[in-house]
mmCIF file of C-alpha atoms in Angstrom:
data_model
loop_
_atom_site.group_PDB
_atom_site.id
_atom_site.type_symbol
_atom_site.label_atom_id
_atom_site.label_comp_id
_atom_site.label_asym_id
_atom_site.label_seq_id
_atom_site.Cartn_x
_atom_site.Cartn_y
_atom_site.Cartn_z
ATOM 1 C CA MET A 1 170.145 -51.607 207.307
ATOM 2 C CA ASP A 2 173.402 -50.030 206.164
ATOM 3 C CA ASP A 3 173.082 -48.579 202.686
ATOM 4 C CA GLY A 4 176.570 -49.586 201.527
ATOM 5 C CA SER A 5 176.859 -46.390 199.523
ATOM 6 C CA ALA A 6 180.673 -46.269 199.353
ATOM 7 C CA ARG A 7 182.304 -47.555 196.201
ATOM 8 C CA ALA A 8 185.219 -49.912 195.952
ATOM 9 C CA PRO A 9 188.329 -48.577 194.205
ATOM 10 C CA GLY A 10 187.941 -48.889 190.460
ATOM 11 C CA ASP A 11 184.276 -49.776 190.754
ATOM 12 C CA ARG A 12 182.515 -48.526 187.614
ATOM 13 C CA ARG A 13 178.893 -48.819 188.545
ATOM 14 C CA GLY A 14 176.037 -47.497 186.514
ATOM 15 C CA LYS A 15 173.304 -45.378 187.991
ATOM 16 C CA GLN A 16 171.124 -48.473 188.426
ATOM 17 C CA ASP A 17 173.723 -50.464 190.386
ATOM 18 C CA ARG A 18 171.789 -50.288 193.633
ATOM 19 C CA SER A 19 168.880 -52.128 195.138
ATOM 20 C CA GLY A 20 165.353 -51.051 194.280
ATOM 21 C CA ALA A 21 166.270 -49.460 190.939
ATOM 22 C CA GLY A 22 163.896 -51.570 188.900
ATOM 23 C CA ASP A 23 160.123 -51.629 188.680
ATOM 24 C CA PRO A 24 159.013 -52.517 192.240
ATOM 25 C CA VAL A 25 156.035 -54.642 191.221
ATOM 26 C CA ARG A 26 157.926 -56.711 188.659
ATOM 27 C CA THR A 27 160.868 -57.052 191.062
ATOM 28 C CA LEU A 28 158.613 -58.391 193.817
ATOM 29 C CA GLU A 29 157.017 -60.811 191.362
ATOM 30 C CA LEU A 30 160.459 -62.123 190.455
ATOM 31 C CA LEU A 31 161.656 -62.309 194.059
ATOM 32 C CA TRP A 32 158.626 -64.330 195.121
ATOM 33 C CA ARG A 33 158.454 -66.199 191.794
ATOM 34 C CA VAL A 34 154.982 -64.942 190.897
ATOM 35 C CA PRO A 35 154.381 -65.820 187.229
ATOM 36 C CA ALA A 36 154.076 -62.734 185.044
ATOM 37 C CA ASN A 37 151.516 -64.611 182.958
ATOM 38 C CA PRO A 38 149.806 -67.288 185.054
ATOM 39 C CA SER A 39 147.958 -68.788 182.078
ATOM 40 C CA PRO A 40 149.766 -71.570 180.239
ATOM 41 C CA SER A 41 151.267 -70.653 176.902
ATOM 42 C CA ARG A 42 152.649 -72.657 174.023
ATOM 43 C CA GLY A 43 156.148 -72.179 172.761
ATOM 44 C CA PRO A 44 159.646 -73.655 172.775
ATOM 45 C CA LYS A 45 160.885 -75.202 176.005
ATOM 46 C CA GLN A 46 163.017 -72.785 177.996
ATOM 47 C CA ARG A 47 166.721 -73.619 178.157
ATOM 48 C CA SER A 48 167.391 -71.981 181.506
ATOM 49 C CA SER A 49 165.655 -70.513 184.579
ATOM 50 C CA ILE A 50 165.605 -67.437 186.798
ATOM 51 C CA ASP A 51 167.686 -69.285 189.396
ATOM 52 C CA ALA A 52 170.316 -70.198 186.815
ATOM 53 C CA VAL A 53 170.538 -66.578 185.652
ATOM 54 C CA VAL A 54 170.915 -65.358 189.245
ATOM 55 C CA ASP A 55 173.543 -67.990 190.080
ATOM 56 C CA ALA A 56 175.561 -67.055 186.983
ATOM 57 C CA ALA A 57 175.362 -63.358 187.883
ATOM 58 C CA ILE A 58 176.551 -64.013 191.434
ATOM 59 C CA ALA A 59 179.476 -66.060 190.133
ATOM 60 C CA ILE A 60 180.508 -63.212 187.816
ATOM 61 C CA ALA A 61 180.236 -60.579 190.552
ATOM 62 C CA ASP A 62 182.156 -62.745 193.030
ATOM 63 C CA ALA A 63 184.977 -63.298 190.559
ATOM 64 C CA ALA A 64 185.267 -59.885 188.909
ATOM 65 C CA GLY A 65 183.027 -57.392 190.758
ATOM 66 C CA ILE A 66 179.786 -55.670 189.890
ATOM 67 C CA GLY A 67 181.558 -53.695 187.160
ATOM 68 C CA ALA A 68 181.949 -56.905 185.174
ATOM 69 C CA LEU A 69 178.288 -57.842 185.518
ATOM 70 C CA THR A 70 176.214 -57.273 182.399
ATOM 71 C CA MET A 71 173.282 -59.110 180.918
ATOM 72 C CA ARG A 72 175.541 -60.071 178.012
ATOM 73 C CA ALA A 73 178.109 -61.569 180.386
ATOM 74 C CA VAL A 74 175.383 -63.605 182.090
ATOM 75 C CA ALA A 75 174.103 -64.791 178.728
ATOM 76 C CA THR A 76 177.611 -65.878 177.712
ATOM 77 C CA GLU A 77 178.039 -67.748 180.994
ATOM 78 C CA LEU A 78 174.811 -69.675 180.349
ATOM 79 C CA GLY A 79 175.306 -70.166 176.621
ATOM 80 C CA LEU A 80 172.293 -68.011 175.780
ATOM 81 C CA THR A 81 171.769 -65.016 173.552
ATOM 82 C CA PRO A 82 171.440 -61.694 175.404
ATOM 83 C CA MET A 83 167.837 -61.380 174.238
ATOM 84 C CA ALA A 84 167.036 -64.817 175.647
ATOM 85 C CA THR A 85 168.362 -63.754 179.049
ATOM 86 C CA TYR A 86 165.812 -60.934 179.155
ATOM 87 C CA THR A 87 163.004 -63.478 179.027
ATOM 88 C CA TYR A 88 163.972 -64.507 182.567
ATOM 89 C CA VAL A 89 164.982 -61.163 184.107
ATOM 90 C CA PRO A 90 163.969 -57.824 182.537
ATOM 91 C CA GLY A 91 167.231 -56.026 183.301
ATOM 92 C CA LYS A 92 170.274 -55.578 185.497
ATOM 93 C CA ALA A 93 168.370 -53.556 188.100
ATOM 94 C CA GLU A 94 166.027 -56.432 188.857
ATOM 95 C CA LEU A 95 168.882 -58.915 188.603
ATOM 96 C CA LEU A 96 170.808 -57.163 191.384
ATOM 97 C CA ASP A 97 167.841 -57.460 193.722
ATOM 98 C CA LEU A 98 167.543 -61.137 192.918
ATOM 99 C CA MET A 99 171.260 -61.624 193.593
ATOM 100 C CA VAL A 100 171.091 -59.883 196.964
ATOM 101 C CA ASP A 101 168.064 -61.867 198.035
ATOM 102 C CA LYS A 102 169.664 -65.134 196.915
ATOM 103 C CA VAL A 103 172.850 -64.662 198.939
ATOM 104 C CA TYR A 104 170.796 -63.511 201.934
ATOM 105 C CA GLY A 105 168.706 -66.645 201.653
ATOM 106 C CA GLN A 106 171.838 -68.825 201.658
ATOM 107 C CA MET A 107 173.254 -67.313 204.869
ATOM 108 C CA ASP A 108 173.909 -69.486 207.884
ATOM 109 C CA ARG A 109 171.180 -69.050 210.517
ATOM 110 C CA ALA A 110 172.712 -70.294 213.735
ATOM 111 C CA ASP A 111 170.323 -71.158 216.537
ATOM 112 C CA LEU A 112 170.153 -68.143 218.860
ATOM 113 C CA THR A 113 167.888 -69.816 221.390
ATOM 114 C CA ASP A 114 169.079 -69.612 224.999
ATOM 115 C CA LEU A 115 172.231 -67.636 224.097
ATOM 116 C CA PRO A 116 173.032 -64.513 226.147
ATOM 117 C CA TRP A 117 172.112 -61.431 224.131
ATOM 118 C CA ARG A 118 175.742 -60.393 223.576
ATOM 119 C CA ASP A 119 176.460 -63.803 222.059
ATOM 120 C CA ARG A 120 173.346 -63.536 219.903
ATOM 121 C CA VAL A 121 174.446 -60.177 218.495
ATOM 122 C CA GLY A 122 178.017 -61.415 218.054
ATOM 123 C CA THR A 123 176.720 -64.423 216.148
ATOM 124 C CA ILE A 124 174.743 -62.378 213.625
ATOM 125 C CA ALA A 125 177.660 -59.954 213.258
ATOM 126 C CA ALA A 126 180.023 -62.827 212.459
ATOM 127 C CA ALA A 127 177.555 -64.324 209.968
ATOM 128 C CA ASN A 128 177.292 -61.020 208.091
ATOM 129 C CA ARG A 129 181.044 -60.547 208.090
ATOM 130 C CA ALA A 130 181.461 -64.004 206.579
ATOM 131 C CA LEU A 131 178.797 -63.227 203.973
ATOM 132 C CA LEU A 132 180.595 -60.065 202.866
ATOM 133 C CA ALA A 133 183.889 -61.935 202.673
ATOM 134 C CA ARG A 134 182.276 -64.466 200.316
ATOM 135 C CA HIS A 135 180.566 -61.781 198.229
ATOM 136 C CA PRO A 136 182.692 -58.574 198.420
ATOM 137 C CA TRP A 137 180.491 -56.737 195.907
ATOM 138 C CA LEU A 138 177.670 -56.807 198.433
ATOM 139 C CA ALA A 139 179.619 -54.532 200.808
ATOM 140 C CA TYR A 140 179.480 -51.716 198.236
ATOM 141 C CA LEU A 141 175.987 -52.175 196.841
ATOM 142 C CA PRO A 142 173.550 -49.521 198.139
ATOM 143 C CA THR A 143 170.546 -51.199 199.751
ATOM 144 C CA THR A 144 168.481 -48.273 201.015
ATOM 145 C CA ARG A 145 165.613 -49.857 199.082
ATOM 146 C CA PRO A 146 166.228 -53.467 200.040
ATOM 147 C CA PRO A 147 164.872 -56.322 197.933
ATOM 148 C CA LEU A 148 161.884 -57.470 199.974
ATOM 149 C CA GLY A 149 162.105 -61.072 198.935
ATOM 150 C CA PRO A 150 162.089 -64.314 200.899
ATOM 151 C CA GLY A 151 165.844 -64.264 201.508
ATOM 152 C CA LEU A 152 165.949 -60.800 203.035
ATOM 153 C CA THR A 153 162.743 -61.401 204.968
ATOM 154 C CA ALA A 154 164.125 -64.581 206.544
ATOM 155 C CA LYS A 155 167.416 -62.826 207.337
ATOM 156 C CA TYR A 156 165.689 -59.834 208.914
ATOM 157 C CA ASP A 157 163.327 -61.969 210.977
ATOM 158 C CA HIS A 158 166.182 -64.162 212.215
ATOM 159 C CA GLU A 159 168.465 -61.269 213.131
ATOM 160 C CA LEU A 160 165.775 -59.368 215.000
ATOM 161 C CA GLY A 161 165.692 -62.385 217.297
ATOM 162 C CA ALA A 162 169.015 -61.235 218.735
ATOM 163 C CA PHE A 163 167.209 -58.264 220.278
ATOM 164 C CA ASP A 164 163.889 -59.865 221.143
ATOM 165 C CA GLY A 165 162.900 -60.008 224.798
ATOM 166 C CA LEU A 166 165.332 -57.278 225.899
ATOM 167 C CA GLY A 167 162.709 -54.632 226.595
ATOM 168 C CA LEU A 168 163.344 -52.700 223.384
ATOM 169 C CA ASP A 169 160.415 -51.362 221.391
ATOM 170 C CA ASP A 170 160.082 -52.430 217.767
ATOM 171 C CA VAL A 171 161.598 -49.284 216.243
ATOM 172 C CA THR A 172 164.593 -49.510 218.594
ATOM 173 C CA MET A 173 165.072 -53.177 217.709
ATOM 174 C CA ASP A 174 165.218 -52.244 214.024
ATOM 175 C CA ALA A 175 167.635 -49.384 214.757
ATOM 176 C CA ALA A 176 169.872 -51.622 216.880
ATOM 177 C CA LEU A 177 170.105 -54.173 214.064
ATOM 178 C CA THR A 178 170.899 -51.423 211.546
ATOM 179 C CA PHE A 179 173.630 -50.165 213.900
ATOM 180 C CA VAL A 180 175.261 -53.595 214.113
ATOM 181 C CA LEU A 181 175.059 -54.306 210.378
ATOM 182 C CA GLY A 182 176.420 -50.865 209.518
ATOM 183 C CA PHE A 183 179.451 -51.509 211.718
ATOM 184 C CA VAL A 184 180.050 -54.919 210.145
ATOM 185 C CA THR A 185 179.820 -53.520 206.604
ATOM 186 C CA SER A 186 182.263 -50.702 207.379
ATOM 187 C CA VAL A 187 184.855 -53.084 208.787
ATOM 188 C CA ALA A 188 184.325 -55.546 205.940
ATOM 189 C CA ARG A 189 185.266 -52.813 203.484
ATOM 190 C CA ILE A 190 188.585 -52.331 205.294
ATOM 191 C CA GLY A 191 189.484 -55.965 204.724
ATOM 192 C CA ILE A 192 188.253 -55.985 201.138
ATOM 193 C CA ASP A 193 190.137 -52.793 200.278
ATOM 194 C CA ALA A 194 193.332 -54.148 201.856
ATOM 195 C CA GLU A 195 193.101 -57.346 199.823
ATOM 196 C CA ARG A 196 192.464 -55.399 196.613
ATOM 197 C CA ALA A 197 195.372 -53.057 197.292
ATOM 198 C CA ALA A 198 197.697 -56.014 197.747
ATOM 199 C CA ALA A 199 196.405 -57.659 194.583
ATOM 200 C CA ASP A 200 196.575 -54.476 192.483
ATOM 201 C CA SER A 201 200.102 -53.566 193.608
ATOM 202 C CA ALA A 202 201.417 -57.135 193.719
ATOM 203 C CA MET A 203 202.868 -56.229 197.127
ATOM 204 C CA SER A 204 201.830 -57.040 200.667
ATOM 205 C CA ASP A 205 201.384 -54.139 203.100
ATOM 206 C CA HIS A 206 204.704 -55.081 204.681
ATOM 207 C CA GLN A 207 206.478 -54.945 201.313
ATOM 208 C CA TRP A 208 204.780 -51.645 200.426
ATOM 209 C CA TRP A 209 205.905 -49.985 203.649
ATOM 210 C CA GLU A 210 209.442 -51.351 203.295
ATOM 211 C CA ARG A 211 209.641 -49.671 199.905
ATOM 212 C CA ALA A 212 208.222 -46.369 201.168
ATOM 213 C CA ALA A 213 210.104 -46.285 204.494
ATOM 214 C CA PRO A 214 213.450 -44.745 203.373
ATOM 215 C CA LEU A 215 211.870 -41.706 201.720
ATOM 216 C CA LEU A 216 209.205 -41.382 204.408
ATOM 217 C CA ALA A 217 211.925 -41.239 207.065
ATOM 218 C CA GLN A 218 213.368 -38.191 205.302
ATOM 219 C CA LEU A 219 210.043 -36.419 204.829
ATOM 220 C CA PHE A 220 208.254 -37.150 208.110
ATOM 221 C CA ASP A 221 209.065 -34.825 211.031
ATOM 222 C CA ALA A 222 208.397 -36.724 214.254
ATOM 223 C CA GLU A 223 208.899 -33.589 216.373
ATOM 224 C CA ARG A 224 206.221 -31.741 214.427
ATOM 225 C CA PHE A 225 203.767 -34.657 214.588
ATOM 226 C CA PRO A 226 204.668 -36.417 217.851
ATOM 227 C CA LEU A 227 201.365 -38.226 218.393
ATOM 228 C CA ALA A 228 201.192 -39.435 214.810
ATOM 229 C CA ALA A 229 204.772 -40.673 215.057
ATOM 230 C CA ARG A 230 204.331 -42.492 218.354
ATOM 231 C CA VAL A 231 200.879 -43.985 217.823
ATOM 232 C CA GLY A 232 201.446 -44.756 214.152
ATOM 233 C CA GLN A 233 204.636 -46.632 214.941
ATOM 234 C CA ALA A 234 202.954 -48.654 217.694
ATOM 235 C CA ALA A 235 199.981 -49.541 215.493
ATOM 236 C CA GLY A 236 202.197 -50.371 212.530
ATOM 237 C CA GLN A 237 204.261 -52.751 214.629
ATOM 238 C CA ALA A 238 201.126 -54.357 216.073
ATOM 239 C CA TYR A 239 199.399 -54.838 212.709
ATOM 240 C CA ASP A 240 202.432 -55.047 210.387
ATOM 241 C CA SER A 241 200.325 -52.591 208.385
ATOM 242 C CA THR A 242 198.491 -49.301 208.793
ATOM 243 C CA VAL A 243 195.285 -51.088 209.710
ATOM 244 C CA SER A 244 194.053 -54.521 210.701
ATOM 245 C CA ALA A 245 190.516 -55.495 209.714
ATOM 246 C CA ASP A 246 190.514 -58.243 212.339
ATOM 247 C CA HIS A 247 191.550 -55.892 215.132
ATOM 248 C CA ALA A 248 189.084 -53.239 213.950
ATOM 249 C CA TYR A 249 186.304 -55.831 214.020
ATOM 250 C CA GLU A 250 187.126 -57.217 217.470
ATOM 251 C CA PHE A 251 187.689 -53.793 219.023
ATOM 252 C CA GLY A 252 184.647 -52.233 217.360
ATOM 253 C CA LEU A 253 182.260 -55.084 218.107
ATOM 254 C CA ALA A 254 183.128 -54.879 221.801
ATOM 255 C CA ARG A 255 182.323 -51.146 221.756
ATOM 256 C CA VAL A 256 179.076 -51.773 219.862
ATOM 257 C CA LEU A 257 178.018 -54.343 222.444
ATOM 258 C CA ASP A 258 178.952 -52.019 225.301
ATOM 259 C CA GLY A 259 176.801 -49.280 223.787
ATOM 260 C CA LEU A 260 173.871 -51.636 223.346
ATOM 261 C CA ALA A 261 174.303 -52.867 226.927
ATOM 262 C CA ARG A 262 173.798 -49.333 228.174
ATOM 263 C CA LEU A 263 170.701 -48.920 225.992
ATOM 264 C CA ILE A 264 169.255 -52.218 227.174
ATOM 265 C CA GLY A 265 170.032 -51.410 230.794
ATOM 266 C CA GLU A 266 168.149 -48.126 230.501
ATOM 267 C CA ARG A 267 165.041 -49.992 229.304
#
């Protein structure tokens, strides 16, 4: 699975803003909702729940990015004290794993049965692209130590089905899925970065280039850089920008599928 190690512009992440940064045993207990203390205990009735804490954290990250996510911010969202929030989740490291697993668990799982394999792979690629559009922070969160909870497990099992029955061994199936998801994440970042650039500058790409064009025309020597001049102009006219996330996705996915077709044919 792609590790998502790149950072979004202006993303101020701490050293623990990645998956698997917390205590692995406690994280797994939280992911699978294993009680830390199975024996009943007396005390005041809890005002919230792990799910409520996770939902509040996802809402904050969706609206303002991972940089805005703190345990204090979650507590404020839920009307709790920061110390009370720690009774549900021990820290931000574990909270991030719970967030990732929750959004994975909520993904659409379209029926892949009887679809041609290219359609199966295209379907899981589209589902992941939609997920990253809904939760942009996820595209930049390193997941080299993925949260092995029910959400990720269901996602992984479902997506492997796109490659089942094609003659690939198990390791190659895992690698093929990683290849597809890595491509989707890379292209998703293009779209996210373009949207953030437009928001930060209060200008569309078209407006930005219109402003830069007069000076650029004086500085850029088309005779010195003939390929850049010709190809850049053609692409700019096609996209009305320097890049199109939609075109990059459609073009790239076709190449990914072509590469997999050759691999599958060899097997």
